[in-house]
Tab-separated table of C-alpha atoms in Angstrom:
chain	number	residue	atom	x	y	z
K	829	UNK	CA	-3.279	-7.045	0.647
K	830	UNK	CA	-0.615	-6.000	3.158
K	831	UNK	CA	2.802	-4.779	2.106
K	832	UNK	CA	5.459	-5.753	4.636
K	833	UNK	CA	8.791	-3.931	4.969
K	834	UNK	CA	11.352	-5.878	6.976
K	835	UNK	CA	14.294	-4.411	8.860
K	836	UNK	CA	16.852	-7.210	8.443
K	837	UNK	CA	18.874	-6.179	11.503
K	838	UNK	CA	16.046	-5.974	14.021
K	839	UNK	CA	13.621	-8.265	12.218
K	840	UNK	CA	10.826	-5.714	12.670
K	841	UNK	CA	8.223	-5.451	9.925
K	842	UNK	CA	6.182	-2.375	9.136
K	843	UNK	CA	3.315	-2.540	6.698
K	844	UNK	CA	0.819	-0.532	4.749
K	845	UNK	CA	-2.752	-1.843	4.596
K	846	UNK	CA	-3.700	-1.139	1.022
K	847	UNK	CA	-7.425	-1.722	1.322
K	848	UNK	CA	-8.373	1.433	3.163
K	849	UNK	CA	-5.272	3.530	3.651
K	850	UNK	CA	-3.868	2.192	6.891
K	851	UNK	CA	-0.202	2.421	7.917
K	852	UNK	CA	1.018	0.109	10.668
K	853	UNK	CA	4.343	0.900	12.349
K	854	UNK	CA	5.951	-1.619	14.676
K	855	UNK	CA	7.301	-0.105	17.870
K	856	UNK	CA	6.438	3.002	19.881
K	857	UNK	CA	6.339	6.241	17.905
K	858	UNK	CA	6.212	9.695	19.449
K	859	UNK	CA	3.707	11.167	16.990
K	860	UNK	CA	0.592	13.247	17.540
K	861	UNK	CA	-1.796	15.215	15.375
K	862	UNK	CA	-2.246	18.955	15.714
K	863	UNK	CA	-5.514	20.893	15.481
K	864	UNK	CA	-4.764	21.849	11.887
K	865	UNK	CA	-4.385	18.184	10.926
K	866	UNK	CA	-0.586	18.079	10.716
K	867	UNK	CA	1.551	15.349	12.242
K	868	UNK	CA	3.801	16.424	15.092
K	869	UNK	CA	6.965	14.422	14.417
K	870	UNK	CA	9.713	16.525	15.990
K	871	UNK	CA	10.588	13.818	18.531
K	872	UNK	CA	11.124	11.083	15.925
K	873	UNK	CA	14.616	9.856	15.221
K	874	UNK	CA	15.986	10.020	11.701
K	875	UNK	CA	15.380	6.293	11.282
K	876	UNK	CA	11.797	6.484	12.608
K	877	UNK	CA	10.973	9.403	10.344
K	878	UNK	CA	12.379	7.472	7.394
K	879	UNK	CA	10.216	4.430	8.177
K	880	UNK	CA	7.121	6.630	8.438
K	881	UNK	CA	7.919	8.246	5.094
K	882	UNK	CA	8.584	4.842	3.475
K	883	UNK	CA	5.160	3.586	4.503
K	884	UNK	CA	3.510	6.814	3.379
K	885	UNK	CA	4.998	6.294	-0.082
K	886	UNK	CA	3.214	2.920	-0.253
K	887	UNK	CA	-0.005	4.794	0.518
K	888	UNK	CA	0.836	7.151	-2.362
K	889	UNK	CA	1.513	4.230	-4.712
K	890	UNK	CA	-1.981	2.856	-4.161
K	891	UNK	CA	-3.713	6.202	-4.543
K	892	UNK	CA	-1.863	7.793	-7.476
K	893	UNK	CA	-1.176	4.823	-9.792
K	894	UNK	CA	-3.602	2.807	-11.883
K	895	UNK	CA	-2.198	-0.515	-10.665
K	896	UNK	CA	-2.624	0.538	-7.035
K	897	UNK	CA	-6.145	1.880	-7.455
K	898	UNK	CA	-7.215	-1.341	-9.173
K	899	UNK	CA	-5.858	-3.447	-6.307
K	900	UNK	CA	-7.739	-1.369	-3.746
K	901	UNK	CA	-10.960	-1.479	-5.783
K	902	UNK	CA	-10.626	-5.248	-6.058
K	903	UNK	CA	-10.452	-5.521	-2.275
K	904	UNK	CA	-13.828	-3.800	-2.063
K	905	UNK	CA	-15.285	-6.181	-4.625
K	906	UNK	CA	-13.916	-9.155	-2.688
K	907	UNK	CA	-15.536	-7.874	0.499
K	908	UNK	CA	-18.915	-7.458	-1.202
K	909	UNK	CA	-18.686	-10.983	-2.640
K	910	UNK	CA	-17.809	-12.241	0.823
K	911	UNK	CA	-20.879	-10.585	2.344
K	912	UNK	CA	-23.147	-12.021	-0.344
K	913	UNK	CA	-21.791	-15.479	0.345
K	914	UNK	CA	-22.199	-15.187	4.109
K	915	UNK	CA	-25.751	-13.878	3.839
K	916	UNK	CA	-26.682	-16.885	1.714
K	917	UNK	CA	-25.855	-19.239	4.611
K	918	UNK	CA	-27.070	-19.756	8.161
K	919	UNK	CA	-23.898	-21.450	9.415
K	920	UNK	CA	-20.553	-20.205	8.159
K	921	UNK	CA	-17.353	-22.213	8.449
K	922	UNK	CA	-14.293	-20.018	8.968
K	923	UNK	CA	-11.883	-19.203	7.495
K	924	UNK	CA	-13.340	-18.528	4.060
K	925	UNK	CA	-11.081	-18.524	1.019
K	926	UNK	CA	-12.560	-15.783	-1.101
K	927	UNK	CA	-11.172	-17.068	-4.402
K	928	UNK	CA	-13.072	-20.346	-3.921
K	929	UNK	CA	-16.492	-18.697	-3.825
K	930	UNK	CA	-16.142	-16.685	-7.037
K	931	UNK	CA	-14.436	-17.790	-10.247
K	932	UNK	CA	-13.916	-14.221	-11.392
K	933	UNK	CA	-11.927	-13.371	-8.287
K	934	UNK	CA	-9.895	-16.553	-8.605
K	935	UNK	CA	-9.045	-15.664	-12.204
K	936	UNK	CA	-8.087	-12.148	-11.168
K	937	UNK	CA	-5.848	-13.452	-8.375
K	938	UNK	CA	-4.096	-15.824	-10.760
K	939	UNK	CA	-3.555	-13.036	-13.288
K	940	UNK	CA	-2.366	-10.605	-10.618
K	941	UNK	CA	0.034	-13.122	-9.112
K	942	UNK	CA	1.862	-13.383	-12.444
K	943	UNK	CA	2.766	-9.674	-12.348
K	944	UNK	CA	3.638	-9.235	-8.664
K	945	UNK	CA	7.044	-10.883	-8.923
K	946	UNK	CA	9.203	-12.177	-6.092
K	947	UNK	CA	8.477	-10.467	-2.774
K	948	UNK	CA	11.295	-11.761	-0.553
K	949	UNK	CA	14.493	-13.520	-1.599
K	950	UNK	CA	17.227	-14.901	0.645
K	951	UNK	CA	18.748	-17.775	-1.330
K	952	UNK	CA	21.773	-15.744	-2.449
K	953	UNK	CA	23.347	-12.364	-1.937
K	954	UNK	CA	22.203	-10.035	-4.705
K	955	UNK	CA	25.335	-8.087	-5.592
K	956	UNK	CA	24.460	-7.587	-9.259
K	957	UNK	CA	21.803	-8.744	-11.720
K	958	UNK	CA	21.554	-9.734	-15.368
K	959	UNK	CA	18.544	-8.916	-17.551
K	960	UNK	CA	18.262	-10.817	-20.826
K	961	UNK	CA	16.274	-9.667	-23.833
K	962	UNK	CA	14.741	-13.144	-24.149
K	963	UNK	CA	13.279	-12.954	-20.628
K	964	UNK	CA	11.923	-9.481	-21.324
K	965	UNK	CA	10.253	-10.700	-24.483
K	966	UNK	CA	8.770	-13.669	-22.632
K	967	UNK	CA	7.390	-11.450	-19.850
K	968	UNK	CA	5.643	-9.196	-22.350
K	969	UNK	CA	4.228	-12.119	-24.303
K	970	UNK	CA	2.880	-13.837	-21.178
K	971	UNK	CA	1.924	-10.670	-19.292
K	972	UNK	CA	4.048	-11.694	-16.326
K	973	UNK	CA	6.970	-10.439	-14.244
K	974	UNK	CA	10.490	-10.422	-15.692
K	975	UNK	CA	12.926	-13.188	-14.772
K	976	UNK	CA	16.395	-11.858	-13.974
K	977	UNK	CA	19.680	-13.523	-13.098
K	978	UNK	CA	21.620	-12.980	-9.865
K	979	UNK	CA	25.342	-12.578	-9.179
K	980	UNK	CA	26.454	-13.503	-5.661
K	981	UNK	CA	30.010	-12.206	-5.402
K	982	UNK	CA	30.537	-13.280	-1.794
K	983	UNK	CA	29.896	-16.940	-2.586
K	984	UNK	CA	31.168	-16.636	-6.154
K	985	UNK	CA	27.923	-17.859	-7.686
K	986	UNK	CA	25.849	-16.820	-10.663
K	987	UNK	CA	22.253	-18.037	-10.970
K	988	UNK	CA	20.259	-17.604	-14.180
K	989	UNK	CA	16.624	-16.480	-14.097
K	990	UNK	CA	16.485	-16.545	-10.315
K	991	UNK	CA	14.238	-13.606	-9.372
K	992	UNK	CA	10.923	-12.419	-10.814
K	993	UNK	CA	11.005	-8.634	-11.094
K	994	UNK	CA	7.564	-7.068	-10.892
K	995	UNK	CA	5.286	-5.029	-8.668
K	996	UNK	CA	6.995	-5.838	-5.339
K	997	UNK	CA	10.461	-4.892	-6.536
K	998	UNK	CA	9.179	-1.624	-8.000
K	999	UNK	CA	7.193	-0.362	-5.007
K	1000	UNK	CA	9.906	-1.300	-2.503
K	1001	UNK	CA	12.761	0.148	-4.539
K	1002	UNK	CA	10.862	3.402	-4.993
K	1003	UNK	CA	9.972	3.707	-1.307
K	1004	UNK	CA	13.539	2.806	-0.313
K	1005	UNK	CA	15.096	5.479	-2.526
K	1006	UNK	CA	12.809	8.140	-1.051
K	1007	UNK	CA	13.441	6.870	2.497
K	1008	UNK	CA	17.177	7.128	1.864
K	1009	UNK	CA	16.832	10.878	1.286
K	1010	UNK	CA	15.708	11.163	4.907
K	1011	UNK	CA	17.856	8.396	6.411
K	1012	UNK	CA	21.088	7.715	4.449
K	1013	UNK	CA	21.814	4.733	6.711
K	1014	UNK	CA	18.795	2.750	5.530
K	1015	UNK	CA	20.942	0.621	3.180
K	1016	UNK	CA	22.284	-1.121	6.296
K	1017	UNK	CA	18.789	-2.303	7.214
K	1018	UNK	CA	17.363	-3.315	3.843
K	1019	UNK	CA	18.526	-6.206	1.692
K	1020	UNK	CA	19.401	-5.546	-1.939
K	1021	UNK	CA	16.226	-7.366	-2.934
K	1022	UNK	CA	13.631	-6.000	-3.148
K	1023	UNK	CA	14.761	-2.592	-1.888
K	1024	UNK	CA	17.636	-1.865	-4.266
K	1025	UNK	CA	16.699	-4.063	-7.202
K	1026	UNK	CA	15.751	-1.133	-9.471
K	1027	UNK	CA	19.167	0.431	-9.001
K	1028	UNK	CA	20.875	-2.896	-9.758
K	1029	UNK	CA	18.767	-3.360	-12.880
K	1030	UNK	CA	19.669	0.118	-14.094
K	1031	UNK	CA	23.350	-0.560	-13.375
K	1032	UNK	CA	23.132	-3.608	-15.645
K	1033	UNK	CA	20.893	-2.332	-18.420
K	1034	UNK	CA	20.771	1.472	-18.138
K	1035	UNK	CA	24.111	2.617	-16.668
K	1036	UNK	CA	23.398	6.252	-17.527
K	1037	UNK	CA	20.425	6.171	-15.111
K	1038	UNK	CA	21.741	4.123	-12.191
K	1039	UNK	CA	23.090	7.132	-10.267
K	1040	UNK	CA	20.005	9.298	-10.855
K	1041	UNK	CA	17.632	8.390	-8.031
K	1042	UNK	CA	14.942	10.872	-8.999
K	1043	UNK	CA	14.824	9.485	-12.523
K	1044	UNK	CA	14.605	5.913	-11.216
K	1045	UNK	CA	11.780	6.952	-8.869
K	1046	UNK	CA	9.945	8.452	-11.840
K	1047	UNK	CA	10.442	5.206	-13.774
K	1048	UNK	CA	8.851	3.320	-10.882
K	1049	UNK	CA	5.817	5.613	-10.740
K	1050	UNK	CA	5.359	5.346	-14.504
K	1051	UNK	CA	5.666	1.545	-14.440
K	1052	UNK	CA	2.873	1.374	-11.847
K	1053	UNK	CA	0.509	2.976	-14.357
K	1054	UNK	CA	0.493	-0.274	-16.386
K	1055	UNK	CA	-1.098	-3.667	-15.707
K	1056	UNK	CA	2.309	-5.385	-15.867
K	1057	UNK	CA	4.650	-3.047	-13.955
K	1058	UNK	CA	7.772	-5.215	-14.277
K	1059	UNK	CA	7.729	-5.322	-18.077
K	1060	UNK	CA	6.500	-1.724	-18.296
K	1061	UNK	CA	9.514	-0.526	-16.305
K	1062	UNK	CA	11.802	-1.570	-19.166
K	1063	UNK	CA	9.511	-0.131	-21.837
K	1064	UNK	CA	9.471	3.272	-20.135
K	1065	UNK	CA	13.230	3.193	-19.468
K	1066	UNK	CA	13.914	2.271	-23.108
K	1067	UNK	CA	11.733	5.148	-24.216
K	1068	UNK	CA	13.545	7.605	-21.923
K	1069	UNK	CA	16.931	6.495	-23.268
K	1070	UNK	CA	15.842	6.512	-26.910
K	1071	UNK	CA	14.375	10.016	-26.727
K	1072	UNK	CA	17.037	11.333	-24.338
K	1073	UNK	CA	14.613	12.273	-21.594
K	1074	UNK	CA	16.904	12.935	-18.669
K	1075	UNK	CA	14.406	14.459	-16.224
K	1076	UNK	CA	11.919	12.365	-14.256
K	1077	UNK	CA	9.293	15.113	-14.171
K	1078	UNK	CA	9.404	15.402	-17.944
K	1079	UNK	CA	9.183	11.624	-18.326
K	1080	UNK	CA	6.183	11.357	-15.996
K	1081	UNK	CA	4.338	14.134	-17.843
K	1082	UNK	CA	5.050	12.528	-21.190
K	1083	UNK	CA	3.780	9.107	-20.062
K	1084	UNK	CA	0.522	10.525	-18.679
K	1085	UNK	CA	-0.052	12.619	-21.805
K	1086	UNK	CA	0.929	10.139	-24.506
K	1087	UNK	CA	0.475	6.608	-23.157
K	1088	UNK	CA	-3.061	5.243	-23.320
K	1089	UNK	CA	-5.146	2.385	-21.942
K	1090	UNK	CA	-8.321	0.686	-23.094
K	1091	UNK	CA	-11.210	1.652	-20.852
K	1092	UNK	CA	-14.745	0.430	-21.603
K	1093	UNK	CA	-14.037	-0.015	-25.301
K	1094	UNK	CA	-12.411	3.407	-25.527
K	1095	UNK	CA	-8.753	4.408	-25.738
K	1096	UNK	CA	-7.943	7.188	-23.287
K	1097	UNK	CA	-4.680	8.821	-22.111
K	1098	UNK	CA	-3.485	7.880	-18.648
K	1099	UNK	CA	-4.032	11.370	-17.282
K	1100	UNK	CA	-7.750	10.885	-17.987
K	1101	UNK	CA	-7.830	7.298	-16.740
K	1102	UNK	CA	-6.692	8.026	-13.172
K	1103	UNK	CA	-9.691	10.293	-12.353
K	1104	UNK	CA	-12.090	7.709	-13.769
K	1105	UNK	CA	-10.477	4.919	-11.758
K	1106	UNK	CA	-10.602	7.031	-8.598
K	1107	UNK	CA	-14.307	7.761	-9.131
K	1108	UNK	CA	-14.994	4.040	-9.441
K	1109	UNK	CA	-12.944	3.381	-6.335
K	1110	UNK	CA	-14.846	5.978	-4.300
K	1111	UNK	CA	-18.120	4.529	-5.564
K	1112	UNK	CA	-17.090	1.066	-4.363
K	1113	UNK	CA	-16.213	2.496	-0.950
K	1114	UNK	CA	-19.618	4.178	-0.665
K	1115	UNK	CA	-21.272	0.899	-1.608
K	1116	UNK	CA	-19.514	-0.892	1.236
K	1117	UNK	CA	-19.878	1.603	4.076
K	1118	UNK	CA	-23.340	2.869	3.120
K	1119	UNK	CA	-22.527	6.555	3.358
K	1120	UNK	CA	-20.917	9.336	1.388
K	1121	UNK	CA	-17.222	9.942	1.889
K	1122	UNK	CA	-16.079	13.426	2.801
K	1123	UNK	CA	-12.377	13.249	3.555
K	1124	UNK	CA	-11.513	10.654	0.906
K	1125	UNK	CA	-13.428	12.690	-1.644
K	1126	UNK	CA	-11.212	15.697	-0.875
K	1127	UNK	CA	-8.107	13.518	-1.170
K	1128	UNK	CA	-9.290	11.947	-4.423
K	1129	UNK	CA	-10.118	15.335	-5.918
K	1130	UNK	CA	-6.602	16.571	-5.205
K	1131	UNK	CA	-5.193	13.440	-6.850
K	1132	UNK	CA	-7.486	13.807	-9.867
K	1133	UNK	CA	-6.469	17.425	-10.347
K	1134	UNK	CA	-2.814	16.423	-10.256
K	1135	UNK	CA	-3.280	13.617	-12.770
K	1136	UNK	CA	-5.198	15.786	-15.206
K	1137	UNK	CA	-2.359	18.321	-15.152
K	1138	UNK	CA	0.176	15.545	-15.916
K	1139	UNK	CA	2.271	16.775	-13.014
K	1140	UNK	CA	3.543	15.097	-9.845
K	1141	UNK	CA	3.863	17.029	-6.608
K	1142	UNK	CA	5.994	14.209	-5.208
K	1143	UNK	CA	8.462	14.520	-8.080
K	1144	UNK	CA	8.443	18.310	-7.681
K	1145	UNK	CA	9.438	17.851	-4.043
K	1146	UNK	CA	12.202	15.432	-4.980
K	1147	UNK	CA	13.682	17.681	-7.630
K	1148	UNK	CA	13.435	20.711	-5.330
K	1149	UNK	CA	15.236	18.741	-2.567
K	1150	UNK	CA	12.283	19.173	-0.237
K	1151	UNK	CA	12.350	15.590	1.006
K	1152	UNK	CA	14.964	15.338	3.734
K	1153	UNK	CA	15.135	15.035	7.506
K	1154	UNK	CA	15.597	18.769	8.016
K	1155	UNK	CA	12.311	19.660	6.323
K	1156	UNK	CA	8.753	18.732	7.234
K	1157	UNK	CA	8.445	16.447	4.202
K	1158	UNK	CA	5.655	14.256	5.536
K	1159	UNK	CA	3.283	17.156	6.212
K	1160	UNK	CA	3.986	18.671	2.807
K	1161	UNK	CA	2.843	15.359	1.307
K	1162	UNK	CA	-0.155	15.066	3.652
K	1163	UNK	CA	-1.444	18.490	2.577
K	1164	UNK	CA	-1.495	17.217	-0.995
K	1165	UNK	CA	-2.386	13.539	-0.671
K	1166	UNK	CA	-4.128	13.278	2.686
K	1167	UNK	CA	-3.544	11.451	5.959
K	1168	UNK	CA	-4.060	7.684	6.200
K	1169	UNK	CA	-4.854	5.997	9.488
K	1170	UNK	CA	-1.551	5.536	11.340
K	1171	UNK	CA	-1.153	2.802	13.935
K	1172	UNK	CA	1.852	2.052	16.123
K	1173	UNK	CA	2.227	-0.039	19.273
K	1174	UNK	CA	1.345	2.975	21.402
K	1175	UNK	CA	-1.042	5.038	19.294
K	1176	UNK	CA	-3.707	5.342	16.637
K	1177	UNK	CA	-3.993	8.527	14.561
K	1178	UNK	CA	-6.896	9.264	12.231
K	1179	UNK	CA	-7.713	12.331	10.103
K	1180	UNK	CA	-9.999	14.602	12.101
K	1181	UNK	CA	-13.299	15.954	10.841
K	1182	UNK	CA	-13.401	18.812	13.343
K	1183	UNK	CA	-10.518	20.980	14.530
K	1184	UNK	CA	-12.445	21.882	17.666
K	1185	UNK	CA	-13.492	18.409	18.798
K	1186	UNK	CA	-10.717	16.408	17.089
K	1187	UNK	CA	-13.165	13.683	16.069
K	1188	UNK	CA	-12.223	11.211	13.344
K	1189	UNK	CA	-14.283	10.981	10.191
K	1190	UNK	CA	-17.035	8.380	10.441
K	1191	UNK	CA	-15.937	6.962	7.083
K	1192	UNK	CA	-12.493	6.189	8.555
K	1193	UNK	CA	-14.006	4.166	11.391
K	1194	UNK	CA	-16.350	2.281	9.071
K	1195	UNK	CA	-13.535	1.433	6.676
K	1196	UNK	CA	-11.452	0.225	9.590
K	1197	UNK	CA	-14.364	-1.957	10.633
K	1198	UNK	CA	-14.489	-3.426	7.114
K	1199	UNK	CA	-10.778	-4.193	7.292
K	1200	UNK	CA	-10.844	-5.993	10.636
K	1201	UNK	CA	-14.004	-7.945	9.787
K	1202	UNK	CA	-12.545	-9.098	6.469
K	1203	UNK	CA	-9.286	-10.142	8.107
K	1204	UNK	CA	-11.135	-12.051	10.797
K	1205	UNK	CA	-13.274	-13.973	8.322
K	1206	UNK	CA	-10.466	-15.047	5.984
K	1207	UNK	CA	-7.851	-15.822	8.663
K	1208	UNK	CA	-7.172	-19.023	10.566
K	1209	UNK	CA	-6.394	-16.827	13.578
K	1210	UNK	CA	-9.530	-16.485	15.714
K	1211	UNK	CA	-8.274	-13.403	17.557
K	1212	UNK	CA	-9.788	-10.064	16.607
K	1213	UNK	CA	-7.307	-8.146	14.399
K	1214	UNK	CA	-7.901	-5.019	16.514
K	1215	UNK	CA	-7.280	-6.833	19.830
K	1216	UNK	CA	-3.812	-5.354	20.417
K	1217	UNK	CA	-5.106	-1.810	20.022
K	1218	UNK	CA	-7.984	-2.454	22.428
K	1219	UNK	CA	-5.601	-3.934	24.988
K	1220	UNK	CA	-3.445	-0.857	24.639
K	1221	UNK	CA	-6.452	1.374	25.277
K	1222	UNK	CA	-7.142	-0.136	28.699
K	1223	UNK	CA	-4.550	2.225	30.129
K	1224	UNK	CA	-6.274	5.272	28.608
K	1225	UNK	CA	-8.899	7.604	29.989
K	1226	UNK	CA	-12.561	7.150	29.077
K	1227	UNK	CA	-12.327	10.106	26.693
K	1228	UNK	CA	-9.332	8.563	24.940
K	1229	UNK	CA	-11.049	5.180	24.746
K	1230	UNK	CA	-14.103	6.763	23.139
K	1231	UNK	CA	-11.902	8.424	20.531
K	1232	UNK	CA	-10.626	4.955	19.582
K	1233	UNK	CA	-14.191	3.555	19.567
K	1234	UNK	CA	-13.184	0.688	21.824
K	1235	UNK	CA	-14.062	-0.797	25.201
K	1236	UNK	CA	-12.554	-3.347	27.560
K	1237	UNK	CA	-11.430	-6.576	25.954
K	1238	UNK	CA	-13.034	-9.872	26.871
K	1239	UNK	CA	-12.710	-13.586	26.221
K	1240	UNK	CA	-14.815	-13.272	23.068
K	1241	UNK	CA	-12.178	-10.992	21.526
K	1242	UNK	CA	-9.847	-13.976	21.336
K	1243	UNK	CA	-12.144	-16.447	19.617
K	1244	UNK	CA	-15.826	-15.554	19.495
K	1245	UNK	CA	-16.431	-11.920	18.539
K	1246	UNK	CA	-19.896	-12.824	17.182
K	1247	UNK	CA	-21.190	-13.345	20.729
K	1248	UNK	CA	-19.517	-10.388	22.411
K	1249	UNK	CA	-22.005	-8.108	24.180
K	1250	UNK	CA	-19.741	-5.112	24.789
K	1251	UNK	CA	-19.701	-2.309	22.264
K	1252	UNK	CA	-16.533	-2.114	20.195
K	1253	UNK	CA	-15.457	-1.563	16.617
K	1254	UNK	CA	-15.841	-5.239	15.745
K	1255	UNK	CA	-19.298	-5.738	17.292
K	1256	UNK	CA	-20.572	-2.524	15.720
K	1257	UNK	CA	-19.313	-3.676	12.322
K	1258	UNK	CA	-20.973	-7.080	12.759
K	1259	UNK	CA	-24.265	-5.336	13.508
K	1260	UNK	CA	-23.885	-2.872	10.660
K	1261	UNK	CA	-23.560	-5.718	8.152
K	1262	UNK	CA	-26.362	-7.672	9.884
K	1263	UNK	CA	-24.256	-10.682	10.768
K	1264	UNK	CA	-25.144	-10.971	14.460
K	1265	UNK	CA	-27.776	-13.660	13.829
K	1266	UNK	CA	-25.386	-15.871	11.869
K	1267	UNK	CA	-23.624	-18.912	13.328
K	1268	UNK	CA	-19.875	-18.951	12.779
K	1269	UNK	CA	-17.702	-22.030	13.265
K	1270	UNK	CA	-13.950	-21.521	13.373
K	1271	UNK	CA	-11.315	-23.998	12.250
K	1272	UNK	CA	-8.330	-23.179	14.447
K	1273	UNK	CA	-4.787	-23.139	13.119
């Protein structure tokens, strides 16, 4: 479920954990959280601020688009299926491949994979692309990503139907274009694919749009409202050209008002679908963590209100030029869309439930526990996914350690968390889901 963003000069990858709103930044970041819940980012470089904003946009994409919400909800379903399977056994062989224990999930994965498209591509330089009508027609007929050709000018090569354009190309191009408003040098660090593929597609097929970043960002958001984002991107762009819609805010409003989906045997406009999908998502979260959600409910309500108004605060900010390095763009977005858990090599930041005590919401900790337990069970790596953070905390005070809900690491953290006696996030999660009496056998990589 992770979305990795690679800096091709340094080789560093940042990622956004889509299952429970978790941003991971590689490197040390000088960020803190104030009493009023804002991020203190004044010591970040332009590049660091841009990376943080890029990852936050991925968080937005999974919270404000139908495709993203469905992916997150599916993670919760997978986790519940995993628990049911484990509780049916006394001895559990790890890792577990979730798709092999439920045909429905396997079918969903196969269907989803068809629309994701190519994630990383290094076979050729991508200097320009070619989109054929036949490939577009095929993608729509088969509900799959769109095959596009590649021109490599440096090596003087042209390759037909080389890249699958879908979800990955859309989310990365959108995040890249917004990051570039903060850090104009980001083009030096990101390859053309997947980070500039939308602009190259528009240069080939929609030349009147290729220099309008805000419009292309709007096209990306709109495409992510459909179950096949790659094909939908062209449908929405064709509609904008045909009806001479030259403003991304106007296009977004029109799509939410006039495009519909089938939902439980009923046809409903997209602006009504997003609130329903968010309610289902929150319900699935409550079912997993066994408690009501306070902070996420506030965030979801803000998102539902926005959807029902057919407006986009993000697009408003873009068109008002409020996303740049000189302005506090990230906190303007956080006030509207909430704060995900942020993790870097030197810190962990969570939304606080109390200004006075600066304590994180219990729901955040439980969701983090779900994430690390799931990763541990499905991975060939026997090390606890939270091990690095716990090692980092050994240099902290007792008060700081308690705020991270962690203790000293031990041998069990590396291979046998099920038998660890010390209290930590992993052992508490194992107890919460009543797995401490189970026998786990790990197949090492």
